PDB file of N, CA, C and O in Angstrom:
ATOM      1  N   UNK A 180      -1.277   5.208   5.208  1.00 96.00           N
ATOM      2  CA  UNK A 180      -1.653   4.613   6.463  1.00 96.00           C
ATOM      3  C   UNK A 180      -0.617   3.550   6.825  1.00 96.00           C
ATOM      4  O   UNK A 180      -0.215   2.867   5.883  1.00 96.00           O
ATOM      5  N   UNK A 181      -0.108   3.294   8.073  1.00 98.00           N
ATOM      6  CA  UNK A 181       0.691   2.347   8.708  1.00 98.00           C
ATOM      7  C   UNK A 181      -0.265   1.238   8.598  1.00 98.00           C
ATOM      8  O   UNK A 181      -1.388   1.191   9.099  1.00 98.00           O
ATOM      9  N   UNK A 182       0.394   0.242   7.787  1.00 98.00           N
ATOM     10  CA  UNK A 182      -0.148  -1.212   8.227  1.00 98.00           C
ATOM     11  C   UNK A 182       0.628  -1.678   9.021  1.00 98.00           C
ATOM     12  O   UNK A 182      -0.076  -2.016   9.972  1.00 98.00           O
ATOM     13  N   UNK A 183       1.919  -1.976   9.297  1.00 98.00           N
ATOM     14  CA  UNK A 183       2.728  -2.536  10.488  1.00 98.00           C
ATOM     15  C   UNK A 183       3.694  -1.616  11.148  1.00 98.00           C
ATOM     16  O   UNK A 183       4.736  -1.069  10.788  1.00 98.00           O
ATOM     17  N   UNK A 184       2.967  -1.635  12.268  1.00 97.00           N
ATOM     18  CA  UNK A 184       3.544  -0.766  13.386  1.00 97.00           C
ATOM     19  C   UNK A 184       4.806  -1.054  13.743  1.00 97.00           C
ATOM     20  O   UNK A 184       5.554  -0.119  14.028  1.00 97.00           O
ATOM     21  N   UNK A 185       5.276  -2.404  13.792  1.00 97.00           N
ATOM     22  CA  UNK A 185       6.231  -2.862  14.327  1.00 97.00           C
ATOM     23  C   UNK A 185       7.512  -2.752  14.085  1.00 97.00           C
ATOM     24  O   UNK A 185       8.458  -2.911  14.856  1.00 97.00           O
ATOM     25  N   UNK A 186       7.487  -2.340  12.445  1.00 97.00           N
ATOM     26  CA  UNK A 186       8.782  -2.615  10.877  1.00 97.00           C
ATOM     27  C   UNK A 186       8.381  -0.893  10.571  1.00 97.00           C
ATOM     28  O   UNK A 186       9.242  -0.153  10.095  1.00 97.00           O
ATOM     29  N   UNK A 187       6.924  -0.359  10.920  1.00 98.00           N
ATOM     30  CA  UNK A 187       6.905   1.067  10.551  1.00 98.00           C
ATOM     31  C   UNK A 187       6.451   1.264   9.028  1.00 98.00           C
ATOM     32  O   UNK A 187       6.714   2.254   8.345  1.00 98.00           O
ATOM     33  N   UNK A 188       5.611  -0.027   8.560  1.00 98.00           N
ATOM     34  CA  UNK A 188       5.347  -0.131   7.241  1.00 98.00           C
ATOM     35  C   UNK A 188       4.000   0.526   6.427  1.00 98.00           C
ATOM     36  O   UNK A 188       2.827   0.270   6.703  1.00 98.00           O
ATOM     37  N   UNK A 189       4.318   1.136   5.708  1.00 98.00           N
ATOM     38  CA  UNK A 189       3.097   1.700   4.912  1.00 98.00           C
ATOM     39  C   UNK A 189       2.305   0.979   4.301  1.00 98.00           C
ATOM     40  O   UNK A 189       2.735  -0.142   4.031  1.00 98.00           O
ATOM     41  N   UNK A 190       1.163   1.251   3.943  1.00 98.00           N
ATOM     42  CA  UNK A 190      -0.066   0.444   2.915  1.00 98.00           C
ATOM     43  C   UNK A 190       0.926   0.518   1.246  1.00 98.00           C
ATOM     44  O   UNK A 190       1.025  -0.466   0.512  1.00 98.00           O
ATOM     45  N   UNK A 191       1.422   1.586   1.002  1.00 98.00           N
ATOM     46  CA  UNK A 191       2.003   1.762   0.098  1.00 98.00           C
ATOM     47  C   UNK A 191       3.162   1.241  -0.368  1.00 98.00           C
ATOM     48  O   UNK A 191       3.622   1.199  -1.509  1.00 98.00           O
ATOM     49  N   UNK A 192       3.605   0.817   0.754  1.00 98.00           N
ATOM     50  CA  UNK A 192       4.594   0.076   0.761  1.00 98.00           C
ATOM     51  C   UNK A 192       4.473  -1.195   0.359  1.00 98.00           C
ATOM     52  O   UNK A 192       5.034  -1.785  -0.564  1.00 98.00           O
ATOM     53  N   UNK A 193       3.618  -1.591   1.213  1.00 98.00           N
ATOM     54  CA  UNK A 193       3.015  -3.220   0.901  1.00 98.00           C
ATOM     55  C   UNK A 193       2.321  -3.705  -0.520  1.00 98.00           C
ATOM     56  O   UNK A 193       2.291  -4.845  -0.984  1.00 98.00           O
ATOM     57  N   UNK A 194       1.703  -2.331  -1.133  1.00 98.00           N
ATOM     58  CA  UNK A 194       1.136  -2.130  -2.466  1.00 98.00           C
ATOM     59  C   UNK A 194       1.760  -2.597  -3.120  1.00 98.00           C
ATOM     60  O   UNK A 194       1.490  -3.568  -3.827  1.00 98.00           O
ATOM     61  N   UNK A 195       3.185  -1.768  -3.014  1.00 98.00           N
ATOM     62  CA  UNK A 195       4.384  -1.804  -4.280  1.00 98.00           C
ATOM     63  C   UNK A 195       4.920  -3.053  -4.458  1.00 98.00           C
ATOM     64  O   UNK A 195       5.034  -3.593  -5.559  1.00 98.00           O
ATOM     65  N   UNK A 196       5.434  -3.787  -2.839  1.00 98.00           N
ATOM     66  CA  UNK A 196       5.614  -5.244  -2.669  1.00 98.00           C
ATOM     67  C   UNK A 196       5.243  -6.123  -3.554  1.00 98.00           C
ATOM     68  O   UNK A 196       5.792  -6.882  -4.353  1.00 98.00           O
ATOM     69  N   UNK A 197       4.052  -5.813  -3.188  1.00 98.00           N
ATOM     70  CA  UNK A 197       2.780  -6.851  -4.204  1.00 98.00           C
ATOM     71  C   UNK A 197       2.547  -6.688  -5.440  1.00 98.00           C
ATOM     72  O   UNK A 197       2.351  -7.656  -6.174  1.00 98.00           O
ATOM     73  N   UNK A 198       2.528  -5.371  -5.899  1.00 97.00           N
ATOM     74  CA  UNK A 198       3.134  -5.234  -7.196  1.00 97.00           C
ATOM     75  C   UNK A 198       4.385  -5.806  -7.865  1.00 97.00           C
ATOM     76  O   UNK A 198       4.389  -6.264  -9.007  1.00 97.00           O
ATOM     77  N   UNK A 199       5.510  -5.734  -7.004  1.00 98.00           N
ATOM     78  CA  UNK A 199       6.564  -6.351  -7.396  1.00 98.00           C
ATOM     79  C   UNK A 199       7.091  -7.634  -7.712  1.00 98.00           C
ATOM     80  O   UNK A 199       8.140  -7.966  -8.262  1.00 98.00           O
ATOM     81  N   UNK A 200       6.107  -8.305  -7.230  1.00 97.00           N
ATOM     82  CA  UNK A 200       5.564  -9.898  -6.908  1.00 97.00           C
ATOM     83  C   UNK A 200       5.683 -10.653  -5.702  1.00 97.00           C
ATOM     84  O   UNK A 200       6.267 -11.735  -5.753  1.00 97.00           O
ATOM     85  N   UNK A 201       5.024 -10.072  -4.197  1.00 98.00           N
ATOM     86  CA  UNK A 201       5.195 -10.676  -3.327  1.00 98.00           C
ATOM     87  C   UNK A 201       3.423 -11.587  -3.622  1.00 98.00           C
ATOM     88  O   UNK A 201       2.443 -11.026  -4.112  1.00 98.00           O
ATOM     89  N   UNK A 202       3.457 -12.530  -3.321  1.00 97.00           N
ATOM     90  CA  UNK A 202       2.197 -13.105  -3.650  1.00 97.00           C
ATOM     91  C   UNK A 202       1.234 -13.656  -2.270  1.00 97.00           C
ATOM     92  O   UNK A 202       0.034 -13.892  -2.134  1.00 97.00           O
ATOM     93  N   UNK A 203       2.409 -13.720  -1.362  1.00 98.00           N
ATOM     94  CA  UNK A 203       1.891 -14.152   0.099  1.00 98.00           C
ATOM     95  C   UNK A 203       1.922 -13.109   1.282  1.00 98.00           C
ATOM     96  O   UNK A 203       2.398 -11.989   1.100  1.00 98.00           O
ATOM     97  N   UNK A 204       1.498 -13.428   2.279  1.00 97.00           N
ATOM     98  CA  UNK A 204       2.054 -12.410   3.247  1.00 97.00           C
ATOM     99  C   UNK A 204       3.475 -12.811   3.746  1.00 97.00           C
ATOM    100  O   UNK A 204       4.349 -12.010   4.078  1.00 97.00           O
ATOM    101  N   UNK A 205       3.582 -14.246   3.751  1.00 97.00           N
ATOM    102  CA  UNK A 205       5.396 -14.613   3.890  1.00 97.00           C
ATOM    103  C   UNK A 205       6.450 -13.314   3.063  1.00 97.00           C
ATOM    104  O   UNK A 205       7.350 -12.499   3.270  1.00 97.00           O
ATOM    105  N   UNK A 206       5.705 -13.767   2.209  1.00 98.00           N
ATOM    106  CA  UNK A 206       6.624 -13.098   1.078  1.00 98.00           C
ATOM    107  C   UNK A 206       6.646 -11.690   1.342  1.00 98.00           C
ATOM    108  O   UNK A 206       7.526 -11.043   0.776  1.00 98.00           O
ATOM    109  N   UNK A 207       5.742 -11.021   2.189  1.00 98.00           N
ATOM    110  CA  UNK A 207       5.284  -9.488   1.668  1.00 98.00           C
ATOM    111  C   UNK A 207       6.133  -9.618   2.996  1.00 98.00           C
ATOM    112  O   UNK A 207       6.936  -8.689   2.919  1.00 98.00           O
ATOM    113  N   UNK A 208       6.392 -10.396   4.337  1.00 98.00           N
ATOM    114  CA  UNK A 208       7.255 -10.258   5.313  1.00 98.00           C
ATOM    115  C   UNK A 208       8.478  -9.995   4.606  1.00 98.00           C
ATOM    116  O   UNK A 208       8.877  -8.905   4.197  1.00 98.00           O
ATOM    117  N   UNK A 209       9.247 -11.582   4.472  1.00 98.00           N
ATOM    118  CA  UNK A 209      10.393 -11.022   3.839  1.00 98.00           C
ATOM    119  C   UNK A 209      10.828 -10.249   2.839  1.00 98.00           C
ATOM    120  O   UNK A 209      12.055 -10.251   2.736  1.00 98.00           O
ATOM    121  N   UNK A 210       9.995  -9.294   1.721  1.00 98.00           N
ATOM    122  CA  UNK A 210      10.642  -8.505   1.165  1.00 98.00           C
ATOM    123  C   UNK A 210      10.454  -7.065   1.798  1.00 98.00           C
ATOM    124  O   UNK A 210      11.220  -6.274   1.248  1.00 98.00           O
ATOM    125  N   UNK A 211       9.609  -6.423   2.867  1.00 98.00           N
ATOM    126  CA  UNK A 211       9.120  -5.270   3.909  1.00 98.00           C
ATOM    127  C   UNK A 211       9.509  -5.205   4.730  1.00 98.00           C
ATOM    128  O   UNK A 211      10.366  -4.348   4.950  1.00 98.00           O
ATOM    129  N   UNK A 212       9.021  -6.244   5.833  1.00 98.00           N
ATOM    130  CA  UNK A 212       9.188  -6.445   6.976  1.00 98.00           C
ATOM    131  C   UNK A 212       7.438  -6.494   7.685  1.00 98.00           C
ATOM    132  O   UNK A 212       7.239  -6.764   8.869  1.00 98.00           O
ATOM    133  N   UNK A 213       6.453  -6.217   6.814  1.00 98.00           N
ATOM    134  CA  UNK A 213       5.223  -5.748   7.655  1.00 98.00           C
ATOM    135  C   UNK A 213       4.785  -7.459   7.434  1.00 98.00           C
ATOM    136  O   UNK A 213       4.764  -8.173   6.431  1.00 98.00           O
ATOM    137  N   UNK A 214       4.476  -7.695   8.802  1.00 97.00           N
ATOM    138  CA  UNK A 214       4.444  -9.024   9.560  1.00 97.00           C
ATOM    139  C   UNK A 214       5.029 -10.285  10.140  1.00 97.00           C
ATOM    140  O   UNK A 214       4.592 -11.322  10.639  1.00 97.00           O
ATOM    141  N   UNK A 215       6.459  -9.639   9.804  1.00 97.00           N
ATOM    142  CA  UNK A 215       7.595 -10.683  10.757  1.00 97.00           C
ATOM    143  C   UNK A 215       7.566 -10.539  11.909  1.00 97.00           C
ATOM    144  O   UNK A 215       7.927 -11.538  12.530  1.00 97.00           O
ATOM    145  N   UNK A 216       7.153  -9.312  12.763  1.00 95.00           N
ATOM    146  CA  UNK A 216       7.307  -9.241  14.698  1.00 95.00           C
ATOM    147  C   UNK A 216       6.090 -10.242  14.649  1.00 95.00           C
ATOM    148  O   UNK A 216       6.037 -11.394  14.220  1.00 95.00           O
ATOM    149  N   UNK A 217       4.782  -9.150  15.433  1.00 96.00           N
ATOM    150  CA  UNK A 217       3.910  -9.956  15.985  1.00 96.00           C
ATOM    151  C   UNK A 217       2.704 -10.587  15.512  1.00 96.00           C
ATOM    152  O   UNK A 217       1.965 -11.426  16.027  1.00 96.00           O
ATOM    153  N   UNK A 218       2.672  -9.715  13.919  1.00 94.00           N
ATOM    154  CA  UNK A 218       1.948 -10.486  13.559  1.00 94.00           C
ATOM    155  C   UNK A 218       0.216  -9.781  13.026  1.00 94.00           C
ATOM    156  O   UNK A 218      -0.618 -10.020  12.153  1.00 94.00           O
ATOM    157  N   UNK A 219       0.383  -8.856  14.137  1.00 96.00           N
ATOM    158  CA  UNK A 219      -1.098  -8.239  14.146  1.00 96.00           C
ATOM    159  C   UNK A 219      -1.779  -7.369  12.821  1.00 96.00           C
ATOM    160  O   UNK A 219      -2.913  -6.948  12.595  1.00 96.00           O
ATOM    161  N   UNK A 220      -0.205  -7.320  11.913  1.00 98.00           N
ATOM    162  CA  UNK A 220      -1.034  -6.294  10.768  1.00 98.00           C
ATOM    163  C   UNK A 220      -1.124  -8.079   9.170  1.00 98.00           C
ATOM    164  O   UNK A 220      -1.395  -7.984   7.973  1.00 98.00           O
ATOM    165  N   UNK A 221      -0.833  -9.124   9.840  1.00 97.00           N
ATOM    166  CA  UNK A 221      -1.231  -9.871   8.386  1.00 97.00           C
ATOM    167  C   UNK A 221      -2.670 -10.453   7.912  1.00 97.00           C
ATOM    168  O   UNK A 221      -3.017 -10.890   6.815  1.00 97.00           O
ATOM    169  N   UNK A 222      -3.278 -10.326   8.950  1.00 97.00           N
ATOM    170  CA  UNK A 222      -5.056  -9.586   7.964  1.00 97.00           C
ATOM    171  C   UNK A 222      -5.147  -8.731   6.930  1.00 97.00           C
ATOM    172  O   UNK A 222      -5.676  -8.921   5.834  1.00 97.00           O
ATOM    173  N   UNK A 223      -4.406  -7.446   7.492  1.00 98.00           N
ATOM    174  CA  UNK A 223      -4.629  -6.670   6.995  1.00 98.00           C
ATOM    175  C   UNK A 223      -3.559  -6.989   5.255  1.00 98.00           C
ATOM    176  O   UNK A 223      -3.942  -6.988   4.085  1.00 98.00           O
ATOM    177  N   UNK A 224      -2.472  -7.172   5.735  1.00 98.00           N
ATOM    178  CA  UNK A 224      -1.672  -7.552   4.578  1.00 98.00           C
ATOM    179  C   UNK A 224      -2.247  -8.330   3.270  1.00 98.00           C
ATOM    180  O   UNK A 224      -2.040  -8.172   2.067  1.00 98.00           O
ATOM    181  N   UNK A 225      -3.191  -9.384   4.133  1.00 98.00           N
ATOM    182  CA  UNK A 225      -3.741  -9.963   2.907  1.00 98.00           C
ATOM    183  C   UNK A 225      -4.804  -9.696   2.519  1.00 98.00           C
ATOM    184  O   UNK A 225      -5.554 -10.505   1.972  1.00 98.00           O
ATOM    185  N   UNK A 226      -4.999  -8.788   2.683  1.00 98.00           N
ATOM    186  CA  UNK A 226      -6.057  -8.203   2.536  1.00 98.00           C
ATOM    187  C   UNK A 226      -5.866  -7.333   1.305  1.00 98.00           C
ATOM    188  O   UNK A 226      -6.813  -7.160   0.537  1.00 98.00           O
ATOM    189  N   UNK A 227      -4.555  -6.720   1.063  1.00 98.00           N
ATOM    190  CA  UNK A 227      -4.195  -5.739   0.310  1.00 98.00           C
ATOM    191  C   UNK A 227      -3.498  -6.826  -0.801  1.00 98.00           C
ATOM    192  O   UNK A 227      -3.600  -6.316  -1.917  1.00 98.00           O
ATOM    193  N   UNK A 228      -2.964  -7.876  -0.858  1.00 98.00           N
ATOM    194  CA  UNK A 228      -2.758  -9.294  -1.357  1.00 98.00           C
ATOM    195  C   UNK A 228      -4.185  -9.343  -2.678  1.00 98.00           C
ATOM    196  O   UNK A 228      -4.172  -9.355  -3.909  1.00 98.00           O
ATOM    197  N   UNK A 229      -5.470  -9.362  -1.474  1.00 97.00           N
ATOM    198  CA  UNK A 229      -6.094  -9.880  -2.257  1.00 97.00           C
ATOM    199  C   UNK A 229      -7.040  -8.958  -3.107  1.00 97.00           C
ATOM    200  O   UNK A 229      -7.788  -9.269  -4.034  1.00 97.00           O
ATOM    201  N   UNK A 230      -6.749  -7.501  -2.419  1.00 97.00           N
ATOM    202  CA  UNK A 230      -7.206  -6.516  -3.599  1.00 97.00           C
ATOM    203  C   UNK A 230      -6.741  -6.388  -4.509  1.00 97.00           C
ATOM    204  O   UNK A 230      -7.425  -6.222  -5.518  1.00 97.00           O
ATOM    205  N   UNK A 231      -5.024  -6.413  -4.571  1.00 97.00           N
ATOM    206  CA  UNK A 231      -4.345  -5.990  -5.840  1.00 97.00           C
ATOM    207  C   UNK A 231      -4.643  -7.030  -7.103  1.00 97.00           C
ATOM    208  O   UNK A 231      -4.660  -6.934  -8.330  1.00 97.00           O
ATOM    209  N   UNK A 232      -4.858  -8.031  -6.165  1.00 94.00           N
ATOM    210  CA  UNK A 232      -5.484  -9.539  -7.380  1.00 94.00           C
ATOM    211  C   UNK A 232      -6.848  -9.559  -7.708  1.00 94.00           C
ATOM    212  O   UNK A 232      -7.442 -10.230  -8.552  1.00 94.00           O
ATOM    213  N   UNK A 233      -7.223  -8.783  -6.969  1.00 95.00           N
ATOM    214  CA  UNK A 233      -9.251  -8.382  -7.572  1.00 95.00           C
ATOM    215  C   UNK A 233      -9.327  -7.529  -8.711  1.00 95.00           C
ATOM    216  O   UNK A 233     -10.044  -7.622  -9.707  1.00 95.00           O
ATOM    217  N   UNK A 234      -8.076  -6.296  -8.253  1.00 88.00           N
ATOM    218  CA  UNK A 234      -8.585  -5.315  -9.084  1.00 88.00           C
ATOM    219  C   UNK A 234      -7.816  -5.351 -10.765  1.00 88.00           C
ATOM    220  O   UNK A 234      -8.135  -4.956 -11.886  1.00 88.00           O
ATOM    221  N   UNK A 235      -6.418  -6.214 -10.019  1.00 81.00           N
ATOM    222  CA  UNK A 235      -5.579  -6.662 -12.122  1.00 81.00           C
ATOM    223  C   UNK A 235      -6.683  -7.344 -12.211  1.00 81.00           C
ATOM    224  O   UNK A 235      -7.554  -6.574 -12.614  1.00 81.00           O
ATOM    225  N   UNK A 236      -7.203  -8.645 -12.003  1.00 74.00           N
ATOM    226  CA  UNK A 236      -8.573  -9.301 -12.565  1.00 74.00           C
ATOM    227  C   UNK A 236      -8.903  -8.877 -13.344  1.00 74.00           C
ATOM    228  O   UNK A 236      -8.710  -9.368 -14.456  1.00 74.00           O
ATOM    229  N   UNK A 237      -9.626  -7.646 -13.144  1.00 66.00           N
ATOM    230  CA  UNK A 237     -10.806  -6.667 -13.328  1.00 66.00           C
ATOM    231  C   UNK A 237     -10.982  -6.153 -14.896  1.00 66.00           C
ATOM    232  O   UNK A 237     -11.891  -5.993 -15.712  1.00 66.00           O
ATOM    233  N   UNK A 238      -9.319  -5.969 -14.791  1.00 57.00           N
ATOM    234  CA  UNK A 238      -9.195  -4.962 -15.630  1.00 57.00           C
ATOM    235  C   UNK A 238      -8.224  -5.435 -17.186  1.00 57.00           C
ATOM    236  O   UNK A 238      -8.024  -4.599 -18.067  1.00 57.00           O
TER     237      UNK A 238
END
């Protein structure tokens, strides 16, 4: 699924990011690009931020 329309960025993309150690959505901007234009997909960004940190938690 496209999370940022703007950069053309995947959920998967942003996954891997965050895997890689982006820890913010700043961060998940500058190493992607999904939320440097306008802005509209960094809900969603941290959103995926704060799953990947629910689910290592978890486990």
């Amino acid at each position: 699924m496209y999370v940022c329309l703007c950069q053309g960025v995947t959920s998967h993309v942003v996954e891997q990011t965050v895997a890689d150690g982006a820890r913010t959505s700043k961060e998940v901007a500058n190493a992607c690009g999904a939320g440097a234009d306008c802005g509209r997909c960094r809900k969603t960004v941290r959103a995926i931020i704060e799953a990947h940190f629910a689910n290592s938690s978890t486990g």
